[in-house]
Tab-separated table of C-alpha atoms in Angstrom:
chain	number	residue	atom	x	y	z
A	206	UNK	CA	53.979	36.343	42.387
A	207	UNK	CA	51.040	35.274	44.589
A	208	UNK	CA	51.397	35.469	48.307
A	209	UNK	CA	50.416	32.536	50.533
A	210	UNK	CA	47.415	34.513	51.798
A	211	UNK	CA	46.193	35.165	48.227
A	212	UNK	CA	46.687	31.513	47.282
A	213	UNK	CA	44.664	30.396	50.300
A	214	UNK	CA	41.816	32.740	49.320
A	215	UNK	CA	41.817	31.494	45.718
A	216	UNK	CA	41.784	27.849	46.849
A	217	UNK	CA	38.930	28.608	49.275
A	218	UNK	CA	36.893	30.289	46.527
A	219	UNK	CA	37.534	27.361	44.193
A	220	UNK	CA	36.465	24.816	46.840
A	221	UNK	CA	33.344	26.845	47.677
A	222	UNK	CA	32.439	26.976	43.971
A	223	UNK	CA	32.848	23.206	43.627
A	224	UNK	CA	30.732	22.633	46.765
A	225	UNK	CA	28.006	24.900	45.377
A	226	UNK	CA	27.943	23.032	42.058
A	227	UNK	CA	27.814	19.662	43.831
A	228	UNK	CA	24.974	20.915	46.042
A	229	UNK	CA	22.995	21.939	42.959
A	230	UNK	CA	23.569	18.534	41.399
A	231	UNK	CA	22.308	16.867	44.596
A	232	UNK	CA	19.183	19.047	44.704
A	233	UNK	CA	18.225	18.536	41.072
A	234	UNK	CA	17.075	15.090	39.996
A	235	UNK	CA	16.033	13.750	36.607
A	236	UNK	CA	12.478	12.425	36.507
A	237	UNK	CA	13.079	9.884	33.761
A	238	UNK	CA	12.058	11.947	30.757
A	239	UNK	CA	15.012	14.328	30.808
A	240	UNK	CA	13.376	17.284	32.535
A	241	UNK	CA	14.695	18.513	35.851
A	242	UNK	CA	12.699	18.940	39.045
A	243	UNK	CA	13.777	20.463	42.334
A	244	UNK	CA	13.245	18.142	45.305
A	245	UNK	CA	9.553	17.333	45.599
A	246	UNK	CA	6.934	17.323	48.286
A	247	UNK	CA	6.757	13.584	48.893
A	248	UNK	CA	3.670	11.409	49.133
A	249	UNK	CA	3.510	8.362	51.388
A	250	UNK	CA	1.321	5.272	50.943
A	251	UNK	CA	1.048	2.359	53.373
A	252	UNK	CA	-0.603	-1.014	53.643
A	253	UNK	CA	-0.753	-3.417	56.563
A	254	UNK	CA	-2.017	-6.936	56.980
A	255	UNK	CA	-2.566	-9.294	59.898
A	256	UNK	CA	-2.121	-13.058	59.602
A	257	UNK	CA	-1.221	-12.800	55.928
A	258	UNK	CA	1.705	-13.622	53.668
A	259	UNK	CA	1.567	-10.587	51.338
A	260	UNK	CA	0.631	-6.911	51.296
A	261	UNK	CA	0.913	-4.642	48.290
A	262	UNK	CA	0.219	-1.137	47.080
A	263	UNK	CA	0.285	0.843	43.860
A	264	UNK	CA	2.610	3.728	43.018
A	265	UNK	CA	1.317	5.892	40.137
A	266	UNK	CA	3.005	6.165	36.753
A	267	UNK	CA	5.854	8.668	36.315
A	268	UNK	CA	6.525	8.800	40.059
A	269	UNK	CA	9.958	8.475	41.663
A	270	UNK	CA	10.276	6.197	44.712
A	271	UNK	CA	12.573	7.686	47.356
A	272	UNK	CA	12.053	5.414	50.393
A	273	UNK	CA	10.760	1.929	51.161
A	274	UNK	CA	9.988	0.683	54.678
A	275	UNK	CA	8.848	-2.840	55.544
A	276	UNK	CA	8.297	-4.567	58.891
A	277	UNK	CA	7.346	-8.101	59.766
A	278	UNK	CA	6.245	-9.962	62.894
A	279	UNK	CA	6.296	-13.720	63.511
A	280	UNK	CA	3.369	-15.904	64.345
A	281	UNK	CA	4.303	-17.279	67.787
A	282	UNK	CA	4.303	-20.972	66.878
A	283	UNK	CA	5.482	-20.517	63.270
A	284	UNK	CA	8.402	-18.095	62.930
A	285	UNK	CA	9.231	-16.774	59.490
A	286	UNK	CA	12.719	-16.294	58.029
A	287	UNK	CA	12.366	-12.879	56.412
A	288	UNK	CA	10.687	-10.729	53.810
A	289	UNK	CA	10.761	-10.110	50.075
A	290	UNK	CA	10.024	-6.737	48.460
A	291	UNK	CA	9.294	-6.559	44.721
A	292	UNK	CA	8.425	-3.581	42.541
A	293	UNK	CA	6.945	-4.648	39.191
A	294	UNK	CA	5.793	-2.519	36.297
A	295	UNK	CA	2.634	-3.015	34.221
A	296	UNK	CA	0.485	-2.936	37.345
A	297	UNK	CA	2.439	-5.759	38.995
A	298	UNK	CA	2.428	-8.221	36.103
A	299	UNK	CA	5.490	-7.020	34.179
A	300	UNK	CA	9.213	-6.808	34.766
A	301	UNK	CA	10.735	-6.467	38.219
A	302	UNK	CA	12.379	-3.049	38.533
A	303	UNK	CA	13.418	-3.457	42.200
A	304	UNK	CA	13.712	-6.561	44.359
A	305	UNK	CA	15.177	-7.136	47.782
A	306	UNK	CA	15.050	-10.155	50.100
A	307	UNK	CA	16.029	-9.654	53.715
A	308	UNK	CA	16.495	-12.128	56.521
A	309	UNK	CA	15.286	-11.898	60.083
A	310	UNK	CA	17.141	-12.938	63.226
A	311	UNK	CA	15.486	-16.228	64.300
A	312	UNK	CA	15.797	-15.197	67.955
A	313	UNK	CA	13.762	-12.032	67.475
A	314	UNK	CA	10.045	-12.096	66.687
A	315	UNK	CA	10.128	-9.118	64.341
A	316	UNK	CA	12.294	-7.630	61.634
A	317	UNK	CA	12.439	-4.711	59.294
A	318	UNK	CA	13.961	-3.163	56.237
A	319	UNK	CA	14.308	0.432	55.157
A	320	UNK	CA	16.090	2.171	52.359
A	321	UNK	CA	16.483	5.733	51.209
A	322	UNK	CA	17.311	5.736	47.523
A	323	UNK	CA	20.049	8.261	46.809
A	324	UNK	CA	18.869	8.361	43.204
A	325	UNK	CA	15.070	8.123	43.218
A	326	UNK	CA	13.703	5.126	41.319
A	327	UNK	CA	11.660	6.298	38.320
A	328	UNK	CA	8.784	3.812	37.949
A	329	UNK	CA	8.077	4.423	34.264
A	330	UNK	CA	5.011	5.416	32.300
A	331	UNK	CA	2.663	2.895	33.934
A	332	UNK	CA	1.596	2.274	37.532
A	333	UNK	CA	3.766	-0.180	39.466
A	334	UNK	CA	2.805	-2.587	42.212
A	335	UNK	CA	5.024	-2.825	45.293
A	336	UNK	CA	4.618	-6.212	46.989
A	337	UNK	CA	5.953	-7.303	50.386
A	338	UNK	CA	5.797	-11.003	51.256
A	339	UNK	CA	6.981	-13.059	54.224
A	340	UNK	CA	8.798	-16.333	53.661
A	341	UNK	CA	9.910	-19.463	55.491
A	342	UNK	CA	12.622	-21.396	53.696
A	343	UNK	CA	11.893	-20.838	50.001
A	344	UNK	CA	8.104	-20.639	50.453
A	345	UNK	CA	5.905	-17.577	50.888
A	346	UNK	CA	4.261	-18.134	54.285
A	347	UNK	CA	2.024	-16.406	56.839
A	348	UNK	CA	3.272	-13.774	59.242
A	349	UNK	CA	1.419	-12.293	62.200
A	350	UNK	CA	1.767	-8.789	60.823
A	351	UNK	CA	3.199	-7.148	57.692
A	352	UNK	CA	3.545	-3.435	57.106
A	353	UNK	CA	4.744	-1.681	53.954
A	354	UNK	CA	5.270	2.047	53.377
A	355	UNK	CA	6.553	3.661	50.183
A	356	UNK	CA	7.487	7.326	49.914
A	357	UNK	CA	7.605	8.803	46.437
A	358	UNK	CA	7.668	12.002	44.428
A	359	UNK	CA	4.511	12.139	42.305
A	360	UNK	CA	4.624	12.905	38.594
A	361	UNK	CA	4.878	16.578	37.716
A	362	UNK	CA	1.477	18.097	37.038
């Protein structure tokens, strides 16, 4: 018969083994074609625009987006309501693979959005275009300043 001390040790070993397996699962991610990669050295791309309604940038084919940051600033006499982020395949002309609209507090002249994707977003076999637009009501409209940054794992070489 097992003693309480032995049972505690066995339970501890079992829990440690489960934690180790879960840690390995968290470290390994699928890159979309079934092969496994250990966490990557990320690449960051940014684009900014002043007195504009849209900024965009390209993320190369077979990459995995891990983070998206966007910030927006009002024009003093024409406040905007928020921003819209779209990721489209086929160089920006195809299907939307990620979209997010966020509002901005009307009492504050700036706003922002950021996300860290727990499961990196595989962009597919073609470049994608990430677009960030400012809106007022249901219309894309000018902002004083837009800034977009995307962090991604590049395709394996």
